[in-house]
Every structure is written in structure tokens, then in C-alpha cells.
PDB file of C-alpha atoms in Angstrom:
ATOM      1  CA  UNK G   1      -0.118   0.042  -0.108  1.00  0.00           C
ATOM      2  CA  UNK G   2       2.723   2.441   0.890  1.00  0.00           C
ATOM      3  CA  UNK G   3       4.278   1.553  -2.393  1.00  0.00           C
ATOM      4  CA  UNK G   4       1.431   2.441  -4.319  1.00  0.00           C
ATOM      5  CA  UNK G   5       1.036   5.669  -2.585  1.00  0.00           C
ATOM      6  CA  UNK G   6       4.832   6.565  -3.167  1.00  0.00           C
ATOM      7  CA  UNK G   7       4.262   5.774  -6.799  1.00  0.00           C
ATOM      8  CA  UNK G   8       0.911   8.144  -6.816  1.00  0.00           C
ATOM      9  CA  UNK G   9       2.802  10.754  -5.291  1.00  0.00           C
ATOM     10  CA  UNK G  10       5.697  10.499  -7.798  1.00  0.00           C
ATOM     11  CA  UNK G  11       3.124  10.341 -10.601  1.00  0.00           C
ATOM     12  CA  UNK G  12       1.383  13.572  -9.380  1.00  0.00           C
ATOM     13  CA  UNK G  13       4.598  15.615  -8.926  1.00  0.00           C
ATOM     14  CA  UNK G  14       5.817  14.634 -12.469  1.00  0.00           C
ATOM     15  CA  UNK G  15       2.409  15.585 -13.819  1.00  0.00           C
ATOM     16  CA  UNK G  16       2.482  18.844 -12.105  1.00  0.00           C
ATOM     17  CA  UNK G  17       5.883  19.646 -13.536  1.00  0.00           C
ATOM     18  CA  UNK G  18       4.673  18.698 -17.240  1.00  0.00           C
ATOM     19  CA  UNK G  19       1.596  20.970 -16.810  1.00  0.00           C
ATOM     20  CA  UNK G  20       4.248  23.930 -15.502  1.00  0.00           C
ATOM     21  CA  UNK G  21       6.409  23.240 -18.349  1.00  0.00           C
ATOM     22  CA  UNK G  22       3.652  23.373 -20.759  1.00  0.00           C
ATOM     23  CA  UNK G  23       2.147  26.504 -19.434  1.00  0.00           C
ATOM     24  CA  UNK G  24       5.433  28.259 -19.482  1.00  0.00           C
ATOM     25  CA  UNK G  25       5.881  27.348 -23.056  1.00  0.00           C
ATOM     26  CA  UNK G  26       2.189  27.866 -24.172  1.00  0.00           C
ATOM     27  CA  UNK G  27       2.125  31.283 -22.407  1.00  0.00           C
ATOM     28  CA  UNK G  28       5.355  32.442 -24.444  1.00  0.00           C
ATOM     29  CA  UNK G  29       4.091  31.444 -27.639  1.00  0.00           C
ATOM     30  CA  UNK G  30       0.633  32.721 -27.172  1.00  0.00           C
ATOM     31  CA  UNK G  31       2.083  36.285 -26.897  1.00  0.00           C
ATOM     32  CA  UNK G  32       3.060  36.027 -30.443  1.00  0.00           C
ATOM     33  CA  UNK G  33      -0.260  35.116 -31.404  1.00  0.00           C
ATOM     34  CA  UNK G  34      -2.092  37.552 -29.313  1.00  0.00           C
ATOM     35  CA  UNK G  35       0.244  40.630 -30.256  1.00  0.00           C
ATOM     36  CA  UNK G  36       0.749  39.239 -33.809  1.00  0.00           C
ATOM     37  CA  UNK G  37      -2.970  38.914 -34.983  1.00  0.00           C
ATOM     38  CA  UNK G  38      -3.552  43.050 -35.345  1.00  0.00           C
ATOM     39  CA  UNK G  39      -0.422  42.949 -37.871  1.00  0.00           C
ATOM     40  CA  UNK G  40      -1.798  40.078 -40.199  1.00  0.00           C
ATOM     41  CA  UNK G  41      -2.412  42.595 -42.807  1.00  0.00           C
ATOM     42  CA  UNK G  42       1.305  43.388 -42.926  1.00  0.00           C
ATOM     43  CA  UNK G  43       1.752  39.850 -44.653  1.00  0.00           C
ATOM     44  CA  UNK G  44      -0.375  41.124 -47.671  1.00  0.00           C
ATOM     45  CA  UNK G  45       0.723  44.612 -47.641  1.00  0.00           C
ATOM     46  CA  UNK G  46       4.229  45.374 -46.597  1.00  0.00           C
ATOM     47  CA  UNK G  47       6.688  44.307 -49.515  1.00  0.00           C
ATOM     48  CA  UNK G  48       9.511  43.331 -47.041  1.00  0.00           C
ATOM     49  CA  UNK G  49       7.553  40.795 -45.495  1.00  0.00           C
ATOM     50  CA  UNK G  50       6.267  39.367 -48.947  1.00  0.00           C
ATOM     51  CA  UNK G  51      10.225  39.348 -50.205  1.00  0.00           C
ATOM     52  CA  UNK G  52      11.069  37.526 -46.784  1.00  0.00           C
ATOM     53  CA  UNK G  53       8.490  34.980 -47.494  1.00  0.00           C
ATOM     54  CA  UNK G  54       9.321  34.465 -50.798  1.00  0.00           C
ATOM     55  CA  UNK G  55      13.195  34.192 -50.220  1.00  0.00           C
ATOM     56  CA  UNK G  56      12.509  31.921 -47.221  1.00  0.00           C
ATOM     57  CA  UNK G  57      10.235  29.343 -49.113  1.00  0.00           C
ATOM     58  CA  UNK G  58      12.642  29.234 -52.141  1.00  0.00           C
ATOM     59  CA  UNK G  59      15.817  28.678 -50.071  1.00  0.00           C
ATOM     60  CA  UNK G  60      14.217  26.405 -47.457  1.00  0.00           C
ATOM     61  CA  UNK G  61      12.429  24.206 -50.154  1.00  0.00           C
ATOM     62  CA  UNK G  62      16.045  23.913 -52.076  1.00  0.00           C
ATOM     63  CA  UNK G  63      18.041  23.263 -48.973  1.00  0.00           C
ATOM     64  CA  UNK G  64      15.455  20.588 -47.831  1.00  0.00           C
ATOM     65  CA  UNK G  65      15.399  18.665 -51.339  1.00  0.00           C
ATOM     66  CA  UNK G  66      19.256  18.657 -51.675  1.00  0.00           C
ATOM     67  CA  UNK G  67      19.433  17.692 -47.592  1.00  0.00           C
ATOM     68  CA  UNK G  68      17.052  14.681 -48.221  1.00  0.00           C
ATOM     69  CA  UNK G  69      18.999  13.473 -51.266  1.00  0.00           C
ATOM     70  CA  UNK G  70      22.375  13.752 -49.779  1.00  0.00           C
ATOM     71  CA  UNK G  71      21.083  12.797 -46.296  1.00  0.00           C
ATOM     72  CA  UNK G  72      19.258   9.352 -47.589  1.00  0.00           C
ATOM     73  CA  UNK G  73      22.429   8.320 -49.422  1.00  0.00           C
ATOM     74  CA  UNK G  74      24.797   9.264 -46.494  1.00  0.00           C
ATOM     75  CA  UNK G  75      22.512   7.287 -43.930  1.00  0.00           C
ATOM     76  CA  UNK G  76      22.237   4.165 -46.211  1.00  0.00           C
ATOM     77  CA  UNK G  77      25.948   4.299 -46.493  1.00  0.00           C
ATOM     78  CA  UNK G  78      26.271   4.649 -42.820  1.00  0.00           C
ATOM     79  CA  UNK G  79      23.867   1.704 -41.834  1.00  0.00           C
ATOM     80  CA  UNK G  80      24.226  -0.829 -44.852  1.00  0.00           C
ATOM     81  CA  UNK G  81      27.593  -0.625 -46.318  1.00  0.00           C
ATOM     82  CA  UNK G  82      31.029  -1.476 -45.626  1.00  0.00           C
ATOM     83  CA  UNK G  83      32.195   2.128 -45.524  1.00  0.00           C
ATOM     84  CA  UNK G  84      35.884   2.746 -44.495  1.00  0.00           C
ATOM     85  CA  UNK G  85      36.187   4.847 -41.169  1.00  0.00           C
ATOM     86  CA  UNK G  86      32.285   4.534 -40.833  1.00  0.00           C
ATOM     87  CA  UNK G  87      32.560   5.598 -37.044  1.00  0.00           C
ATOM     88  CA  UNK G  88      34.523   8.646 -37.437  1.00  0.00           C
ATOM     89  CA  UNK G  89      32.518   9.825 -40.546  1.00  0.00           C
ATOM     90  CA  UNK G  90      29.347   9.274 -38.369  1.00  0.00           C
ATOM     91  CA  UNK G  91      30.797  11.282 -35.510  1.00  0.00           C
ATOM     92  CA  UNK G  92      31.976  14.308 -37.854  1.00  0.00           C
ATOM     93  CA  UNK G  93      28.321  14.290 -39.316  1.00  0.00           C
ATOM     94  CA  UNK G  94      26.713  14.561 -35.865  1.00  0.00           C
ATOM     95  CA  UNK G  95      28.932  17.091 -34.352  1.00  0.00           C
ATOM     96  CA  UNK G  96      27.014  20.080 -35.991  1.00  0.00           C
ATOM     97  CA  UNK G  97      23.926  19.075 -33.795  1.00  0.00           C
ATOM     98  CA  UNK G  98      25.847  19.898 -30.473  1.00  0.00           C
ATOM     99  CA  UNK G  99      27.524  23.216 -31.982  1.00  0.00           C
ATOM    100  CA  UNK G 100      25.923  26.627 -31.838  1.00  0.00           C
ATOM    101  CA  UNK G 101      24.593  27.711 -35.240  1.00  0.00           C
ATOM    102  CA  UNK G 102      26.547  31.028 -35.193  1.00  0.00           C
ATOM    103  CA  UNK G 103      29.898  29.069 -34.851  1.00  0.00           C
ATOM    104  CA  UNK G 104      28.755  26.696 -37.802  1.00  0.00           C
ATOM    105  CA  UNK G 105      28.156  29.967 -39.625  1.00  0.00           C
ATOM    106  CA  UNK G 106      31.459  31.146 -38.904  1.00  0.00           C
ATOM    107  CA  UNK G 107      33.086  28.061 -40.237  1.00  0.00           C
ATOM    108  CA  UNK G 108      31.315  28.301 -43.460  1.00  0.00           C
ATOM    109  CA  UNK G 109      32.606  31.922 -43.872  1.00  0.00           C
ATOM    110  CA  UNK G 110      36.181  31.104 -43.230  1.00  0.00           C
ATOM    111  CA  UNK G 111      35.804  28.143 -45.639  1.00  0.00           C
ATOM    112  CA  UNK G 112      34.030  29.911 -48.378  1.00  0.00           C
ATOM    113  CA  UNK G 113      36.383  33.207 -47.874  1.00  0.00           C
ATOM    114  CA  UNK G 114      39.282  30.938 -48.800  1.00  0.00           C
ATOM    115  CA  UNK G 115      40.254  29.015 -52.149  1.00  0.00           C
ATOM    116  CA  UNK G 116      37.169  27.007 -52.240  1.00  0.00           C
ATOM    117  CA  UNK G 117      34.846  29.921 -52.219  1.00  0.00           C
ATOM    118  CA  UNK G 118      36.642  32.193 -54.507  1.00  0.00           C
ATOM    119  CA  UNK G 119      36.687  29.208 -56.990  1.00  0.00           C
ATOM    120  CA  UNK G 120      33.006  28.868 -56.639  1.00  0.00           C
ATOM    121  CA  UNK G 121      32.369  32.493 -57.058  1.00  0.00           C
ATOM    122  CA  UNK G 122      34.653  32.809 -60.256  1.00  0.00           C
ATOM    123  CA  UNK G 123      32.369  30.292 -61.624  1.00  0.00           C
ATOM    124  CA  UNK G 124      29.153  32.053 -61.071  1.00  0.00           C
ATOM    125  CA  UNK G 125      28.423  30.808 -57.601  1.00  0.00           C
ATOM    126  CA  UNK G 126      28.887  33.263 -54.938  1.00  0.00           C
ATOM    127  CA  UNK G 127      28.279  32.263 -51.413  1.00  0.00           C
ATOM    128  CA  UNK G 128      29.217  34.986 -49.015  1.00  0.00           C
ATOM    129  CA  UNK G 129      26.783  37.788 -48.697  1.00  0.00           C
ATOM    130  CA  UNK G 130      24.665  35.896 -51.310  1.00  0.00           C
ATOM    131  CA  UNK G 131      21.257  33.997 -51.492  1.00  0.00           C
ATOM    132  CA  UNK G 132      23.423  30.774 -52.273  1.00  0.00           C
ATOM    133  CA  UNK G 133      25.054  31.358 -49.071  1.00  0.00           C
ATOM    134  CA  UNK G 134      21.457  30.826 -47.321  1.00  0.00           C
ATOM    135  CA  UNK G 135      21.302  27.466 -48.904  1.00  0.00           C
ATOM    136  CA  UNK G 136      24.464  26.386 -47.969  1.00  0.00           C
ATOM    137  CA  UNK G 137      23.933  27.327 -44.220  1.00  0.00           C
ATOM    138  CA  UNK G 138      20.747  25.583 -44.176  1.00  0.00           C
ATOM    139  CA  UNK G 139      22.710  22.181 -45.337  1.00  0.00           C
ATOM    140  CA  UNK G 140      25.197  22.714 -42.684  1.00  0.00           C
ATOM    141  CA  UNK G 141      22.065  23.142 -40.165  1.00  0.00           C
ATOM    142  CA  UNK G 142      19.875  20.539 -41.520  1.00  0.00           C
ATOM    143  CA  UNK G 143      22.132  17.705 -43.118  1.00  0.00           C
ATOM    144  CA  UNK G 144      23.203  16.026 -39.603  1.00  0.00           C
ATOM    145  CA  UNK G 145      19.657  16.204 -38.520  1.00  0.00           C
ATOM    146  CA  UNK G 146      18.255  14.751 -41.641  1.00  0.00           C
ATOM    147  CA  UNK G 147      20.909  11.916 -41.460  1.00  0.00           C
ATOM    148  CA  UNK G 148      20.101  11.016 -38.026  1.00  0.00           C
ATOM    149  CA  UNK G 149      16.308  10.760 -38.523  1.00  0.00           C
ATOM    150  CA  UNK G 150      16.719   8.499 -41.626  1.00  0.00           C
ATOM    151  CA  UNK G 151      19.505   6.418 -39.925  1.00  0.00           C
ATOM    152  CA  UNK G 152      17.049   5.458 -37.325  1.00  0.00           C
ATOM    153  CA  UNK G 153      14.383   4.664 -39.854  1.00  0.00           C
ATOM    154  CA  UNK G 154      16.873   2.611 -41.772  1.00  0.00           C
ATOM    155  CA  UNK G 155      17.859   0.792 -38.504  1.00  0.00           C
ATOM    156  CA  UNK G 156      14.316  -0.339 -37.934  1.00  0.00           C
ATOM    157  CA  UNK G 157      14.008  -2.091 -41.272  1.00  0.00           C
ATOM    158  CA  UNK G 158      14.641  -5.899 -41.104  1.00  0.00           C
ATOM    159  CA  UNK G 159      17.857  -6.369 -43.428  1.00  0.00           C
ATOM    160  CA  UNK G 160      16.584  -9.791 -44.095  1.00  0.00           C
ATOM    161  CA  UNK G 161      13.937  -8.056 -46.380  1.00  0.00           C
ATOM    162  CA  UNK G 162      16.842  -6.922 -48.627  1.00  0.00           C
ATOM    163  CA  UNK G 163      18.710  -9.986 -48.496  1.00  0.00           C
ATOM    164  CA  UNK G 164      15.685 -11.958 -49.555  1.00  0.00           C
ATOM    165  CA  UNK G 165      14.976  -9.492 -52.610  1.00  0.00           C
ATOM    166  CA  UNK G 166      18.895  -9.851 -53.510  1.00  0.00           C
ATOM    167  CA  UNK G 167      18.722 -13.552 -53.411  1.00  0.00           C
ATOM    168  CA  UNK G 168      15.850 -13.428 -56.082  1.00  0.00           C
ATOM    169  CA  UNK G 169      18.005 -11.376 -57.970  1.00  0.00           C
ATOM    170  CA  UNK G 170      17.356  -7.874 -57.288  1.00  0.00           C
ATOM    171  CA  UNK G 171      20.553  -5.601 -57.650  1.00  0.00           C
ATOM    172  CA  UNK G 172      21.627  -3.428 -54.793  1.00  0.00           C
ATOM    173  CA  UNK G 173      19.911  -0.335 -56.532  1.00  0.00           C
ATOM    174  CA  UNK G 174      16.861  -2.073 -56.917  1.00  0.00           C
ATOM    175  CA  UNK G 175      16.774  -3.122 -53.356  1.00  0.00           C
ATOM    176  CA  UNK G 176      17.352   0.314 -52.279  1.00  0.00           C
ATOM    177  CA  UNK G 177      14.318   1.728 -54.423  1.00  0.00           C
ATOM    178  CA  UNK G 178      12.045  -1.204 -53.974  1.00  0.00           C
ATOM    179  CA  UNK G 179      12.449  -2.327 -50.544  1.00  0.00           C
ATOM    180  CA  UNK G 180      14.268   0.072 -48.315  1.00  0.00           C
ATOM    181  CA  UNK G 181      12.764   3.374 -49.467  1.00  0.00           C
ATOM    182  CA  UNK G 182       9.149   2.227 -49.425  1.00  0.00           C
ATOM    183  CA  UNK G 183       9.648   1.111 -45.912  1.00  0.00           C
ATOM    184  CA  UNK G 184      11.076   4.082 -44.682  1.00  0.00           C
ATOM    185  CA  UNK G 185       8.937   6.531 -46.807  1.00  0.00           C
ATOM    186  CA  UNK G 186       7.315   8.042 -44.004  1.00  0.00           C
ATOM    187  CA  UNK G 187      10.147   8.791 -41.790  1.00  0.00           C
ATOM    188  CA  UNK G 188      12.072  10.376 -44.825  1.00  0.00           C
ATOM    189  CA  UNK G 189       9.064  12.563 -45.498  1.00  0.00           C
ATOM    190  CA  UNK G 190       8.622  13.522 -41.642  1.00  0.00           C
ATOM    191  CA  UNK G 191      12.575  14.367 -41.712  1.00  0.00           C
ATOM    192  CA  UNK G 192      11.883  16.603 -44.938  1.00  0.00           C
ATOM    193  CA  UNK G 193       8.805  18.497 -43.415  1.00  0.00           C
ATOM    194  CA  UNK G 194      10.988  19.108 -40.276  1.00  0.00           C
ATOM    195  CA  UNK G 195      14.089  20.022 -41.809  1.00  0.00           C
ATOM    196  CA  UNK G 196      12.008  22.483 -44.033  1.00  0.00           C
ATOM    197  CA  UNK G 197      10.551  23.932 -40.919  1.00  0.00           C
ATOM    198  CA  UNK G 198      13.924  24.363 -39.307  1.00  0.00           C
ATOM    199  CA  UNK G 199      15.512  25.833 -42.298  1.00  0.00           C
ATOM    200  CA  UNK G 200      12.706  28.504 -42.405  1.00  0.00           C
ATOM    201  CA  UNK G 201      13.621  29.557 -38.809  1.00  0.00           C
ATOM    202  CA  UNK G 202      17.296  29.291 -39.099  1.00  0.00           C
ATOM    203  CA  UNK G 203      18.970  32.660 -38.283  1.00  0.00           C
ATOM    204  CA  UNK G 204      22.491  32.058 -36.479  1.00  0.00           C
ATOM    205  CA  UNK G 205      24.638  30.584 -39.416  1.00  0.00           C
ATOM    206  CA  UNK G 206      22.839  32.492 -41.872  1.00  0.00           C
ATOM    207  CA  UNK G 207      23.443  35.873 -40.336  1.00  0.00           C
ATOM    208  CA  UNK G 208      27.162  35.080 -40.055  1.00  0.00           C
ATOM    209  CA  UNK G 209      27.477  33.731 -43.715  1.00  0.00           C
ATOM    210  CA  UNK G 210      25.478  36.125 -45.599  1.00  0.00           C
ATOM    211  CA  UNK G 211      24.725  39.194 -43.399  1.00  0.00           C
ATOM    212  CA  UNK G 212      21.243  40.775 -42.757  1.00  0.00           C
ATOM    213  CA  UNK G 213      20.753  43.016 -45.741  1.00  0.00           C
ATOM    214  CA  UNK G 214      16.982  44.172 -46.622  1.00  0.00           C
ATOM    215  CA  UNK G 215      15.468  42.942 -49.655  1.00  0.00           C
ATOM    216  CA  UNK G 216      18.412  40.762 -50.657  1.00  0.00           C
ATOM    217  CA  UNK G 217      19.375  38.095 -48.068  1.00  0.00           C
ATOM    218  CA  UNK G 218      16.426  38.831 -45.789  1.00  0.00           C
ATOM    219  CA  UNK G 219      14.637  35.696 -44.697  1.00  0.00           C
ATOM    220  CA  UNK G 220      11.645  35.743 -41.883  1.00  0.00           C
ATOM    221  CA  UNK G 221      14.187  35.109 -38.904  1.00  0.00           C
ATOM    222  CA  UNK G 222      16.153  38.094 -40.563  1.00  0.00           C
ATOM    223  CA  UNK G 223      13.036  40.222 -41.019  1.00  0.00           C
ATOM    224  CA  UNK G 224      12.285  39.813 -37.219  1.00  0.00           C
ATOM    225  CA  UNK G 225      15.860  40.713 -36.343  1.00  0.00           C
ATOM    226  CA  UNK G 226      16.173  43.801 -38.531  1.00  0.00           C
ATOM    227  CA  UNK G 227      12.656  45.243 -37.767  1.00  0.00           C
ATOM    228  CA  UNK G 228      12.789  44.939 -34.190  1.00  0.00           C
ATOM    229  CA  UNK G 229      16.487  46.484 -34.080  1.00  0.00           C
ATOM    230  CA  UNK G 230      14.676  49.420 -35.614  1.00  0.00           C
ATOM    231  CA  UNK G 231      11.511  49.668 -33.658  1.00  0.00           C
ATOM    232  CA  UNK G 232       9.326  48.501 -36.642  1.00  0.00           C
ATOM    233  CA  UNK G 233       7.170  45.950 -34.887  1.00  0.00           C
ATOM    234  CA  UNK G 234       4.616  45.535 -37.472  1.00  0.00           C
ATOM    235  CA  UNK G 235       6.478  43.578 -40.146  1.00  0.00           C
ATOM    236  CA  UNK G 236       8.475  41.783 -37.392  1.00  0.00           C
ATOM    237  CA  UNK G 237       5.120  40.454 -35.696  1.00  0.00           C
ATOM    238  CA  UNK G 238       3.854  39.319 -39.108  1.00  0.00           C
ATOM    239  CA  UNK G 239       6.905  37.511 -39.802  1.00  0.00           C
ATOM    240  CA  UNK G 240       6.952  35.780 -36.511  1.00  0.00           C
ATOM    241  CA  UNK G 241       3.375  34.850 -36.651  1.00  0.00           C
ATOM    242  CA  UNK G 242       4.256  33.174 -40.296  1.00  0.00           C
ATOM    243  CA  UNK G 243       7.004  31.295 -38.630  1.00  0.00           C
ATOM    244  CA  UNK G 244       4.891  30.118 -35.606  1.00  0.00           C
ATOM    245  CA  UNK G 245       1.976  28.729 -37.909  1.00  0.00           C
ATOM    246  CA  UNK G 246       4.386  26.943 -40.408  1.00  0.00           C
ATOM    247  CA  UNK G 247       6.093  25.256 -37.487  1.00  0.00           C
ATOM    248  CA  UNK G 248       2.793  24.025 -36.073  1.00  0.00           C
ATOM    249  CA  UNK G 249       1.550  23.017 -39.187  1.00  0.00           C
ATOM    250  CA  UNK G 250       4.842  20.887 -39.696  1.00  0.00           C
ATOM    251  CA  UNK G 251       4.867  19.274 -36.369  1.00  0.00           C
ATOM    252  CA  UNK G 252       1.274  18.338 -36.965  1.00  0.00           C
ATOM    253  CA  UNK G 253       1.931  16.636 -40.182  1.00  0.00           C
ATOM    254  CA  UNK G 254       5.052  14.993 -38.648  1.00  0.00           C
ATOM    255  CA  UNK G 255       3.094  13.694 -35.919  1.00  0.00           C
ATOM    256  CA  UNK G 256       0.547  12.320 -38.132  1.00  0.00           C
ATOM    257  CA  UNK G 257       2.978  10.514 -40.293  1.00  0.00           C
ATOM    258  CA  UNK G 258       4.534   8.952 -37.235  1.00  0.00           C
ATOM    259  CA  UNK G 259       1.196   7.517 -36.277  1.00  0.00           C
ATOM    260  CA  UNK G 260       0.918   6.130 -39.601  1.00  0.00           C
ATOM    261  CA  UNK G 261       4.458   4.656 -39.445  1.00  0.00           C
ATOM    262  CA  UNK G 262       3.789   3.166 -36.287  1.00  0.00           C
ATOM    263  CA  UNK G 263       0.357   1.764 -37.184  1.00  0.00           C
ATOM    264  CA  UNK G 264       1.846   0.525 -40.417  1.00  0.00           C
ATOM    265  CA  UNK G 265       4.578  -1.704 -38.259  1.00  0.00           C
TER     266      UNK G 265
END
């Protein structure tokens, strides 16, 4: 009886803590909605906000597509292949997950300010203080995240299924596209949705690599930064509301895909 009481008390304490944490986060985000709704017309009327939306959507979609292609191939190599130095490569790939975004932006700036960056710029692909740099910053932030998510999905797939397909004469590339990818489809789509949402909200690495120039490298987070710095709260609140809505929608779609994946198993 005492054990049951102790367990019940412990459950109550953890529930109270969870409610407090939920209330704290909900209250903070609610102020974005409450204060932002009056500025909704800025989304349609303000050219700067419209530019930030277009640029954010364009760069995040490109970086997400590239991240999914490169991330899926990399995750497969790290899980299924006999890749040399696999542990070292995996550690290097996941290292950015524990580093501040602004530091990752600094590393990109130093790299693209040297020979590789000058070579790319001379061949029509400038990176520093360019829209191309936004995509490169997104890749640095999202590739490790996408690879980790897809690796987890590949690990949950029974390798015997691929082996059976191989024993029936399927080539490695055919096994990949007809067995592995279909089974990991929902997880890969979920990774893409979350990566897209992360790319839309990325600021630190982007700021370091391309700066914050109005109507040139102004993404939604940059718009918030620039307008709040000058006291122009209208466009800033409109941009914040857009980011909050997109993040909530992405989270809902990702949760739905996870449920479907769990149900299919």
C-alpha cells in the first residue's frame, strides 16, 4: 500500500511539473499570436515581408530537397555499407548537432572566404553575402539532423528483407528503391518536413555567412531581427506569426506521419 502511495505521489509530482512546463511554453508562444494578429495585414501589404516569405520559401525548399537526397544516401552508407572509417564519419556528421549555429556559420564563412569559395565565385556561384549562402547555411544545419532521422528509420528495417530481394536477383540499387525506400518513406517525408521548418527558422549561421541585408538576404528570421532592431514591430510580428504557423503545421503533419508509420508496423 505504501509503495502504491509513493508511486501515486511521484506521478502527481511529475504531472505537475509537466503542466508547469507546458504552461510556460504555451504562455510565451501565445503572446506571439495575441500581439501578432493585429499585424496580419502586413503579410499582404508590406513588400518587405512578402520578399522575406518568398526568399525563405525558395531557399528552404531547395535546401530541404538537397538535404533529403544527400542525407538518404549518406544514412544508407552509414547503416548498410562497408564504408571505411564509418564511426569517424558518423561522429563528424553529427558534431554540428551539438554546436551553436552561429559557430557553424563562422566555419562556413572562413571556408568560403578561402580558395574553395573564391573558386565557386569565379564560376558563377558566390556564397558569402549571397542568396546561395543561405542554402549552404541551411545544409550545414539540416544535413546532420536529416541523416540522424533517416539512419534511425533504416535501422528499424529488417535487413533480411533486402537479403531476400537480393536472393531473388534484385540488384543493390533495385533493393534500395523497391524495398528500403518504400519502408522508410514516411520517416523520410517526416524528416523533410521538419528540416524544411528548421530551415525557415534558421538565423545564426545565415546571419554569419550572408549578413542581414534588407530585400537581398532577408529571410523571415532576418526580417524579425532587422525590424525589431529599428523598432518597426509590424513587419516583425507578421514574420513571427508566419513562422509560428508553419512550425505548428509541420509538427502536426510530422506527428501524423509517425502515427501512420507506427500503425503500419
